[in-house]
Short mmCIF file of C-alpha atoms in Angstrom, two decimals:
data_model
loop_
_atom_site.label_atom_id
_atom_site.label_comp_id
_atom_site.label_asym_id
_atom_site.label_seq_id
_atom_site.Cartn_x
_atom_site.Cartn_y
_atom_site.Cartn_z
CA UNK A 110 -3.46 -30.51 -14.29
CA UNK A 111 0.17 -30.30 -13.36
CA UNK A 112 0.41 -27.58 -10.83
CA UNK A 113 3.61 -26.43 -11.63
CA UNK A 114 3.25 -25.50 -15.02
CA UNK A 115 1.06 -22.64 -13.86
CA UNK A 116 0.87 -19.64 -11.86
CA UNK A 117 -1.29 -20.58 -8.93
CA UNK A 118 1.23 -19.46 -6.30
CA UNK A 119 1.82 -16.07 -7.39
CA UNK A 120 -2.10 -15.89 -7.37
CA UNK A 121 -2.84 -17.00 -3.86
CA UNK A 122 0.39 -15.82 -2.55
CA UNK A 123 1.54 -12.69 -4.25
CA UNK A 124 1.81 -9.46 -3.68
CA UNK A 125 -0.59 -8.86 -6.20
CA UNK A 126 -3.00 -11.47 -5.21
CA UNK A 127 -6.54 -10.91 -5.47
CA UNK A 128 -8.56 -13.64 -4.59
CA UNK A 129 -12.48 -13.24 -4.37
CA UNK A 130 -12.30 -14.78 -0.76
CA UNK A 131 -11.60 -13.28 2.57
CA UNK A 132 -10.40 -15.70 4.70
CA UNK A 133 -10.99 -14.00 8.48
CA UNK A 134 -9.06 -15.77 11.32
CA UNK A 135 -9.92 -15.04 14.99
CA UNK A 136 -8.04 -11.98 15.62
CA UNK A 137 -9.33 -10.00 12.58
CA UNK A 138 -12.52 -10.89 13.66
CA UNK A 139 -12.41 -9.21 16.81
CA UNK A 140 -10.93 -6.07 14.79
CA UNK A 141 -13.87 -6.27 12.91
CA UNK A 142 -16.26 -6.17 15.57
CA UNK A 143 -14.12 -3.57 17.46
CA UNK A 144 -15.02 -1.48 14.69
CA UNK A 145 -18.23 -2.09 14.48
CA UNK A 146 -18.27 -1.44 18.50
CA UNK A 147 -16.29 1.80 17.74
CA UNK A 148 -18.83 3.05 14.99
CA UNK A 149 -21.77 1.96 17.20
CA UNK A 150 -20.56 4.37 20.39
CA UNK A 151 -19.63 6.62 18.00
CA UNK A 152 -17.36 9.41 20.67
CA UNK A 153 -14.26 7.04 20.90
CA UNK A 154 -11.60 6.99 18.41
CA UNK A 155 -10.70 3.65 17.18
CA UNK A 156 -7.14 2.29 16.87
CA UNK A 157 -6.00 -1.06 14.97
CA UNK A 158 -2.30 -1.85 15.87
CA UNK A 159 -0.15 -4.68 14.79
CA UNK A 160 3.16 -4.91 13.10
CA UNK A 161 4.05 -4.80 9.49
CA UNK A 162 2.01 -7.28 7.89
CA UNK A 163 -0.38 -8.14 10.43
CA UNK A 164 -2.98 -7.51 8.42
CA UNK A 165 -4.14 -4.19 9.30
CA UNK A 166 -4.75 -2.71 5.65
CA UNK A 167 -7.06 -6.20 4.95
CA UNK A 168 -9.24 -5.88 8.34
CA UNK A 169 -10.05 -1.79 6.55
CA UNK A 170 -10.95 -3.40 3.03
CA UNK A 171 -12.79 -6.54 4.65
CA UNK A 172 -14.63 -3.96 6.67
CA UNK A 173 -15.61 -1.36 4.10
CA UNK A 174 -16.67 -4.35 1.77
CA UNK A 175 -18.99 -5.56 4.65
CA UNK A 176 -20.80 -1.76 4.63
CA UNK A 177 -24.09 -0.84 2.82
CA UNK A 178 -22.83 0.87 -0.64
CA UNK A 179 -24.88 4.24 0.69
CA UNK A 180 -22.11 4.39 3.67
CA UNK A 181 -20.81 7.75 3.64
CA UNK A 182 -17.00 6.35 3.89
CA UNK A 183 -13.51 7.65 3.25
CA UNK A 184 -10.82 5.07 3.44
CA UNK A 185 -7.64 6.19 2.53
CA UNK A 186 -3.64 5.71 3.21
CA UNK A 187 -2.58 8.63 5.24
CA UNK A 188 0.90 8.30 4.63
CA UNK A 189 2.51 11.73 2.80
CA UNK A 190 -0.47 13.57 2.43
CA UNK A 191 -0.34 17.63 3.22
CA UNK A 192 -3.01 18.75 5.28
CA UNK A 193 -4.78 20.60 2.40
CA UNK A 194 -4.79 17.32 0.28
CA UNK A 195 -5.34 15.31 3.01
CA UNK A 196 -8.73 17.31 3.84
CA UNK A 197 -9.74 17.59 0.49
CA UNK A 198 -9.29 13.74 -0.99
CA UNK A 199 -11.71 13.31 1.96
CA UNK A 200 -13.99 15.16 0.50
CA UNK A 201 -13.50 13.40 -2.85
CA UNK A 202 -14.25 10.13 -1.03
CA UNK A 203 -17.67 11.57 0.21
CA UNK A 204 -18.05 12.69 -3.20
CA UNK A 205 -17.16 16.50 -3.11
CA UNK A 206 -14.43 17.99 -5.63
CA UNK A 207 -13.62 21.20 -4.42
CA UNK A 208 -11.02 23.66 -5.57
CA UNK A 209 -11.33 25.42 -2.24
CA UNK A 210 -7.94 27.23 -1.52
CA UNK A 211 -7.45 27.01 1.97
CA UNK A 212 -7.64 24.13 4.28
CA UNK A 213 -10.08 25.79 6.87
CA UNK A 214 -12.47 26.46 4.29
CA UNK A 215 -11.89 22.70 3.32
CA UNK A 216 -12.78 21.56 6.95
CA UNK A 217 -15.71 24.01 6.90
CA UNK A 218 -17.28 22.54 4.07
CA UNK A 219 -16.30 18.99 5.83
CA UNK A 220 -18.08 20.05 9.12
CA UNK A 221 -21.35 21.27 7.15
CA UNK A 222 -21.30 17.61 5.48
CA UNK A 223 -20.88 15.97 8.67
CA UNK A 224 -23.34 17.60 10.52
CA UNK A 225 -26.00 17.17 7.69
CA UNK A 226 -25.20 13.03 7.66
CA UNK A 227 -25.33 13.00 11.49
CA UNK A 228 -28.57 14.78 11.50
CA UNK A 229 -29.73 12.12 9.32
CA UNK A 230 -28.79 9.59 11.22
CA UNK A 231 -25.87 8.91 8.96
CA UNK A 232 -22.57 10.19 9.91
CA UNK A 233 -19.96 9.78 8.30
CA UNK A 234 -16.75 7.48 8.61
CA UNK A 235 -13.22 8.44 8.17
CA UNK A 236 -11.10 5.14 8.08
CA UNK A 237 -6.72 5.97 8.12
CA UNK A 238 -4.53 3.30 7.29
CA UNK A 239 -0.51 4.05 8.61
CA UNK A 240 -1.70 6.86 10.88
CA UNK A 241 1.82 6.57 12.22
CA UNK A 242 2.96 7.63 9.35
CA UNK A 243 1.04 10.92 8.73
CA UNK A 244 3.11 14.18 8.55
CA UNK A 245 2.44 16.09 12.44
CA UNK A 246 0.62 18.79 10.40
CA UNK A 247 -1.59 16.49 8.51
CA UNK A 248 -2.08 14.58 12.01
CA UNK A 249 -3.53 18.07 13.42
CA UNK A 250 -5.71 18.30 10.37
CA UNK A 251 -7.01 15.17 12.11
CA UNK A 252 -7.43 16.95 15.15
CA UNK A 253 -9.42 19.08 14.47
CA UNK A 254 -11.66 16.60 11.97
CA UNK A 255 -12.22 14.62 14.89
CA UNK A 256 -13.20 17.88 17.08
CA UNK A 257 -16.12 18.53 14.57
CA UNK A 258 -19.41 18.11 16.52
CA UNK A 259 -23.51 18.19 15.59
CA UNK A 260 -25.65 18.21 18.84
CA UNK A 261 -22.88 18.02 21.35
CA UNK A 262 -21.40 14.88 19.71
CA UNK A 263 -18.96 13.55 17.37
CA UNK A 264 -20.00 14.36 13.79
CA UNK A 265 -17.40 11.63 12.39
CA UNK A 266 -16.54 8.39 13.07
CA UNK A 267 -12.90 7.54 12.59
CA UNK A 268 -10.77 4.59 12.62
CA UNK A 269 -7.30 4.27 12.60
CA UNK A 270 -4.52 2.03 11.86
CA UNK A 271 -1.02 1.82 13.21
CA UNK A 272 2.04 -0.17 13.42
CA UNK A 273 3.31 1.49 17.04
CA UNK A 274 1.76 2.69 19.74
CA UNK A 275 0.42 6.63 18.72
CA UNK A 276 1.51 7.96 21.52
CA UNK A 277 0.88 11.31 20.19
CA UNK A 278 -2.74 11.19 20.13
CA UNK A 279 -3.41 10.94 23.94
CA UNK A 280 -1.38 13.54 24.57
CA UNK A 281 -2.64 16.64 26.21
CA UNK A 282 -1.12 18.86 23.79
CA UNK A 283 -0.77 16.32 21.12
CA UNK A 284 -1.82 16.38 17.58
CA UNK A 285 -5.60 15.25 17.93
CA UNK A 286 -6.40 17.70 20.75
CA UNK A 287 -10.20 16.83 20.64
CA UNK A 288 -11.61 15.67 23.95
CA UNK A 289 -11.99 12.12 22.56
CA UNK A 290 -11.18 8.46 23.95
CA UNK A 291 -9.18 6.42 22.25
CA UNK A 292 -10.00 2.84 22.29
CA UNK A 293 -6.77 0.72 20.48
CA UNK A 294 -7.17 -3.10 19.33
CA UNK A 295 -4.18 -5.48 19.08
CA UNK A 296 -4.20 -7.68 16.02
CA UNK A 297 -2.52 -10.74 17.01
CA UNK A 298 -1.33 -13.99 14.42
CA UNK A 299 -2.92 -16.95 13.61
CA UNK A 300 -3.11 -20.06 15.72
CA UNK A 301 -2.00 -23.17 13.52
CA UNK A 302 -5.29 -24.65 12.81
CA UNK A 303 -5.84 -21.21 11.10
CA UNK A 304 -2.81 -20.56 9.49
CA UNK A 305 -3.55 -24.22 7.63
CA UNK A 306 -7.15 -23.16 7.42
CA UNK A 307 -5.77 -19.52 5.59
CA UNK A 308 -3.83 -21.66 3.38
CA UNK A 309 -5.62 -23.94 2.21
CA UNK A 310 -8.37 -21.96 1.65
CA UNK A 311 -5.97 -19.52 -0.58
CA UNK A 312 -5.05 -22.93 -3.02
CA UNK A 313 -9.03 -23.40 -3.29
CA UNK A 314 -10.22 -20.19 -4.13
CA UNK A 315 -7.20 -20.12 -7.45
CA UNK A 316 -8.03 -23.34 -8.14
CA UNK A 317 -6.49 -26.17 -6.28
CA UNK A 318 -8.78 -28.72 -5.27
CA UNK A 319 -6.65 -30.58 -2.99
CA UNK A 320 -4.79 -28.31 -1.11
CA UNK A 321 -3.22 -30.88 0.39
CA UNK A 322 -1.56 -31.79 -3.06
CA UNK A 323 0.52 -28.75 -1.99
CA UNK A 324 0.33 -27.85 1.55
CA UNK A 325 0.72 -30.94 3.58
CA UNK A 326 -0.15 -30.77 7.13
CA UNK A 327 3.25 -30.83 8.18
CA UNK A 328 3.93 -28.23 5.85
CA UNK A 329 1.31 -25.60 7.16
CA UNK A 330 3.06 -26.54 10.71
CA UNK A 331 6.41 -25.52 9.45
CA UNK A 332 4.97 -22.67 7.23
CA UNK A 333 3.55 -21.31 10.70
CA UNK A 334 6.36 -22.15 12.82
CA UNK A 335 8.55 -20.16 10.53
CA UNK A 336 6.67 -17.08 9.94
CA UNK A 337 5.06 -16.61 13.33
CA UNK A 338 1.64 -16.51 12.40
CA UNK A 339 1.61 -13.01 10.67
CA UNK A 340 -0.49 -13.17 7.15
CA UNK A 341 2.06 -11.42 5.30
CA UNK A 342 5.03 -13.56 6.42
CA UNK A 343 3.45 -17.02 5.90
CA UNK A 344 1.96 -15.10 2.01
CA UNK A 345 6.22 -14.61 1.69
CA UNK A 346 7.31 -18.13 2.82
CA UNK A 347 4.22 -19.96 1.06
CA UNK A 348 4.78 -18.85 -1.99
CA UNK A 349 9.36 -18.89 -1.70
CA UNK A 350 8.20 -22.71 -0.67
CA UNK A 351 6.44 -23.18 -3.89
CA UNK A 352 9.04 -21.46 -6.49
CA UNK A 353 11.57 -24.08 -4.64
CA UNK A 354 10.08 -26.82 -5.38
CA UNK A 355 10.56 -29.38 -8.15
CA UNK A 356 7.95 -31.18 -7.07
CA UNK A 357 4.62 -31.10 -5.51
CA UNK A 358 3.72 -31.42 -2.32
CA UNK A 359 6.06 -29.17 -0.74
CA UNK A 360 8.17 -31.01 1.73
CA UNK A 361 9.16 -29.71 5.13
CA UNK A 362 12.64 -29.71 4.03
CA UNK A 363 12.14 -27.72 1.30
CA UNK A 364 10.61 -24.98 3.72
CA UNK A 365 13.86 -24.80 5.47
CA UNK A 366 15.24 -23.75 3.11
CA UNK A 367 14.33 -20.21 2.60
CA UNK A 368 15.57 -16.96 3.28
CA UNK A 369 17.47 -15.57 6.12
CA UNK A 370 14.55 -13.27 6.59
CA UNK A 371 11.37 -12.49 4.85
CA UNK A 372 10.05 -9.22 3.15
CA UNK A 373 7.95 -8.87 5.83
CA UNK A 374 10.55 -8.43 8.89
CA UNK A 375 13.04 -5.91 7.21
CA UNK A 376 12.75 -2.72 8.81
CA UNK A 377 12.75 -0.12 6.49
CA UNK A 378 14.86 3.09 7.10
CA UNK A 379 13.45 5.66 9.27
CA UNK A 380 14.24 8.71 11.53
CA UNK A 381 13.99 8.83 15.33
CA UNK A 382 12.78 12.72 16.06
CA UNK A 383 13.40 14.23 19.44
CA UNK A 384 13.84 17.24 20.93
CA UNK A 385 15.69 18.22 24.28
CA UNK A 386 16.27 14.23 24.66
CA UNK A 387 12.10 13.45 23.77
CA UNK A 388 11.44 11.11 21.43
CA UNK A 389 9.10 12.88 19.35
CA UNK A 390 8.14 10.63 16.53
CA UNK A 391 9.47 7.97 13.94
CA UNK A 392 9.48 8.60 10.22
CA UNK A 393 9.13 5.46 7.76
CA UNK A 394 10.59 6.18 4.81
CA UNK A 395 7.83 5.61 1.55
CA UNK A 396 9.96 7.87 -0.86
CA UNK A 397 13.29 7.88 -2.68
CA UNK A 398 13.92 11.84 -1.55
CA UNK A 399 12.93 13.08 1.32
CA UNK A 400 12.80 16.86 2.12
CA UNK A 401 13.44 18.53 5.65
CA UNK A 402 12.49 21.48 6.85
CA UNK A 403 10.38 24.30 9.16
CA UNK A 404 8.02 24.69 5.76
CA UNK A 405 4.84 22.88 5.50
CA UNK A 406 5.82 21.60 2.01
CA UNK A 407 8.82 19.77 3.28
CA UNK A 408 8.00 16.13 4.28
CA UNK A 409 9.37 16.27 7.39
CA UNK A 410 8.52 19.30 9.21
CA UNK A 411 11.05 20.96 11.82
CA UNK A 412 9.28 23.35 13.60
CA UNK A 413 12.87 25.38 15.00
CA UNK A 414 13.66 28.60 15.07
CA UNK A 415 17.42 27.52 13.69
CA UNK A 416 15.88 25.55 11.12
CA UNK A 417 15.56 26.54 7.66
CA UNK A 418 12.16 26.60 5.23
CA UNK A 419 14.50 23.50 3.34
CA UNK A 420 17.23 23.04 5.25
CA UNK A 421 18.53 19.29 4.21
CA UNK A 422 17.68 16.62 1.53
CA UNK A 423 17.89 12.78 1.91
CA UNK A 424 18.03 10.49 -0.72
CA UNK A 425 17.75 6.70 -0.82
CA UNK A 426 19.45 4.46 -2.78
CA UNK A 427 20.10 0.54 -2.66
CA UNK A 428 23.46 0.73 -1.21
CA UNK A 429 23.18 4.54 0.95
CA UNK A 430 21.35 7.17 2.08
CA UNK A 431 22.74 10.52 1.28
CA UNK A 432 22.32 13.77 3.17
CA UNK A 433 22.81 16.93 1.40
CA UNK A 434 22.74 20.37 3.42
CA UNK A 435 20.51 22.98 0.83
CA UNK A 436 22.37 25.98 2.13
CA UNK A 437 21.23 26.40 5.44
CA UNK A 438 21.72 29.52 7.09
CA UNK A 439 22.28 27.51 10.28
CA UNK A 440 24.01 24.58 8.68
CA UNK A 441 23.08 20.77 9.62
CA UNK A 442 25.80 18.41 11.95
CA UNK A 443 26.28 14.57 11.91
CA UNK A 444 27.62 13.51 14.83
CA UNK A 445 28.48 16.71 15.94
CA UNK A 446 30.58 17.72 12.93
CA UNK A 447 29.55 20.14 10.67
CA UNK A 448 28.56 18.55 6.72
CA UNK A 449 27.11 19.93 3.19
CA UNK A 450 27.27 16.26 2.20
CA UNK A 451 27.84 12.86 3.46
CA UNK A 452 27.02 8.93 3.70
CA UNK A 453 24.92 8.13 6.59
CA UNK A 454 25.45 5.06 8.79
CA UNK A 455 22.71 3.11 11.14
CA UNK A 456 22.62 5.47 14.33
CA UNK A 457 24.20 8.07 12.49
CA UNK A 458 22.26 11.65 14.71
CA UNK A 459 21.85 14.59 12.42
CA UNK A 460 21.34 17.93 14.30
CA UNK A 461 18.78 20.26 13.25
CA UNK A 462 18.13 23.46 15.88
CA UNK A 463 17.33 22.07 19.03
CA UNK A 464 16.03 18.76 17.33
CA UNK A 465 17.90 15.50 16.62
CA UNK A 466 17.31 12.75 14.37
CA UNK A 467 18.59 9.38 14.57
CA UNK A 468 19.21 6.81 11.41
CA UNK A 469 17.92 3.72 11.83
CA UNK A 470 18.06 0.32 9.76
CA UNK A 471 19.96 2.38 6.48
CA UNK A 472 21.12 -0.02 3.89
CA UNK A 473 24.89 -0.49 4.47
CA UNK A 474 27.25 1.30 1.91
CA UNK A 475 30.20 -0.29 0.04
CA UNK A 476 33.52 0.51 0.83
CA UNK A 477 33.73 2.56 -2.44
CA UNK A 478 30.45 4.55 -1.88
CA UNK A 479 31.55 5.97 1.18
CA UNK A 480 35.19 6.37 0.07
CA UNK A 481 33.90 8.87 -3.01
CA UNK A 482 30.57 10.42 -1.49
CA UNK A 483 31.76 14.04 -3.06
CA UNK A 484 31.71 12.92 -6.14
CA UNK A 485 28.74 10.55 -6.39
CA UNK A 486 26.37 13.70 -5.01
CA UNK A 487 27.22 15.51 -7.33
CA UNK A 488 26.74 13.31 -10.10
CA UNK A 489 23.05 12.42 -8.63
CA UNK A 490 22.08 15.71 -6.73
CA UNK A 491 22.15 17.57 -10.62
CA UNK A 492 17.92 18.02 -10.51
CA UNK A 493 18.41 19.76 -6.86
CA UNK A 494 18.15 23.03 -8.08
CA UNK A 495 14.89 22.01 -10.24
CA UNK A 496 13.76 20.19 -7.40
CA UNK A 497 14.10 23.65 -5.22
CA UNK A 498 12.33 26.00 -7.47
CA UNK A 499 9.24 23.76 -7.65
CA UNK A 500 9.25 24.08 -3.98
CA UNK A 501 9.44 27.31 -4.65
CA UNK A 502 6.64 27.74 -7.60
CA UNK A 503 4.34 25.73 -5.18
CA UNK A 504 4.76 28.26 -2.65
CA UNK A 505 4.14 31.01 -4.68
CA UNK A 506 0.96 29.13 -6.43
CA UNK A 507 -0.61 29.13 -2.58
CA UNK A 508 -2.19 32.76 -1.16
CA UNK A 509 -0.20 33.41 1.62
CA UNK A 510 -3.62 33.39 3.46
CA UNK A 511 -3.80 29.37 3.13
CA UNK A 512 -0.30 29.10 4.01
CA UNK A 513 -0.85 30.19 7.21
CA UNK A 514 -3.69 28.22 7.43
CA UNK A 515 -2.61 25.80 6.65
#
């Protein structure tokens, strides 16, 4: 079979690779048994940390694949999620629809269900992928999921994963609040005997039977070399190697030949949030638009006095990120002068109230972009006003009860 007339790198390689083999080097191992550890004392909290493409989101599937299918389990990405919806696809997980209104009768229902498992000897487990990137009221949802009790003890079990250090959580007036430890495991890379091991065994299960035919030795050296160890990386550089190559096996030279960096080690943009000079959190963008504001239905929420329900909207394109003030009654400040819309830079600090927040890793503009910035908002800002009075309808929509409940 000539290998390069078919797709066998985009299968063990690619983004969108689903091979029906787990290959588990040391360190996810010992995540693995962390959780079970973590499960098994059931009052700690459990924290997986590594760095983009560590492997984090694999060690969560690998582990939920590995429990009986009776497991009372929610697994979910907590990225964006409102507290309501956050609270309620929880339920869902466990098997509940509910068109509850508020989120306190959502965490009611939750703490019945919880108590009822852990009575039986089953309680259940709540498993967050990017908890760093949950929204601060969402993360106090958390709080006070993880405060549930049945006989003096935890009534859920709950894992989380994380990218940086959630310094948040052990904080005494921080978003969790519940009397819990928390108990944090480092994922680390692979060695090189496993990164050839990982591989290889990636060419066998889509088909290759000599891996070797494509991966040298050598190769898998380099391959590690380059990408540090880190699963995603090597995925990236394995399968760049592979589209390079006219021939088969791929040749350390051809490895050199790659990228100036891999989709794995870009940053993508984010805000630094402080307040009186205290780094409060970072936010990842996940979104093309990103609304700011004291509401709860903004995605980043301000809680200032001087800040408005939706006081400024970000959008993300290829070659910017745009800021556009949604008239404020306090107005919003870049660098200490006063905008309705401009082109933000890397370290750029817009001023909301008494809170800052600092641009970080923005795709650089072109000279042209920033030169006509006027004109270009308003050309791409023309669904604002729709965009505002669906805020608007989903504010209504919500009993002013849950709103301040949730």
């Amino acid at each position: 079979m000539d290998l390069k007339k078919t797709d066998f790198g985009e299968r063990a390689f690619g983004k969108d690779s689903k091979l029906p083999v787990a290959v588990k080097y040391e360190s996810q191992q010992h995540a693995l048994d962390f959780i079970w550890s973590i499960l098994g004392s059931g009052n700690a909290i459990g924290v997986i940390e590594g760095p983009q493409g560590s492997g984090k989101s694999t060690v969560m599937r690998q582990f939920v694949g590995e429990l009986p299918r009776d497991t009372s389990v929610a697994a979910l990405d907590g990225t964006g999620f409102k507290p309501r919806g956050f609270v309620s696809e929880i339920l869902a997980r466990y098997g509940y629809p509910t068109d509850l209104q508020t989120t306190e009768e959502l965490l009611q229902l939750l703490s019945m269900f919880a108590g009822q498992q852990t009575r039986s000897y089953q309680p259940p487990i709540v498993m967050i992928d990017n908890a760093d990137r949950m929204l601060p009221s969402t993360l106090k949802t958390l709080g006070k999921m993880a405060a549930i009790t049945e006989g003096g003890k935890p009534a859920l079990r709950i894992i989380l994963t994380s990218c940086r250090r959630l310094n948040a959580l052990s904080e005494k007036d921080g978003k969790l609040g519940a009397e819990r430890p928390i108990e944090v495991q480092q994922l680390a890379p692979m060695t090189v005997n496993e990164a050839l091991i990982y591989l290889h065994a990636r060419l066998e299960a889509c088909g290759v039977g000599v891996p070797d035919s494509v991966f040298p030795g050598d190769a898998c050296d380099k391959l590690h070399e380059i990408s540090k160890g880190w699963p995603a990386r090597l995925n990236a550089l394995a399968l760049t190697a592979i589209k390079r190559s006219e021939q088969l096996p791929v040749t350390v030279t051809r490895i050199m030949k790659r990228p100036e960096k891999l989709p794995a080690e870009r940053r993508p943009p984010s805000l630094v949030i402080s307040k009186n000079g205290k780094t409060l959190r970072e936010f990842v963008f996940d979104d093309r638009k990103v609304l700011i504001g004291r509401s709860d239905f903004a995605d980043i929420v301000i809680d200032d006095e001087f800040c408005s329900k939706f006081h400024v909207l970000l959008m993300l394109y290829s070659d910017g990120l745009v800021l556009l003030d949604l008239n404020s009654v306090n107005g919003t400040t870049v660098n200490s002068v006063r905008v309705k819309s401009t082109l933000l830079l890397d370290n750029d600090v817009i001023s909301l109230g008494h809170h800052r927040l600092k641009v970080m890793n923005v795709p650089a503009p072109d000279q042209v972009a920033a030169g006509s910035i006027t004109a270009a908002d308003t050309r791409r800002m023309k669904n604002l006003d729709e965009m505002r009075r669906k805020r608007k309808a989903q504010l209504k929509a919500v009993p002013s009860r849950a709103r301040k409940k949730s």
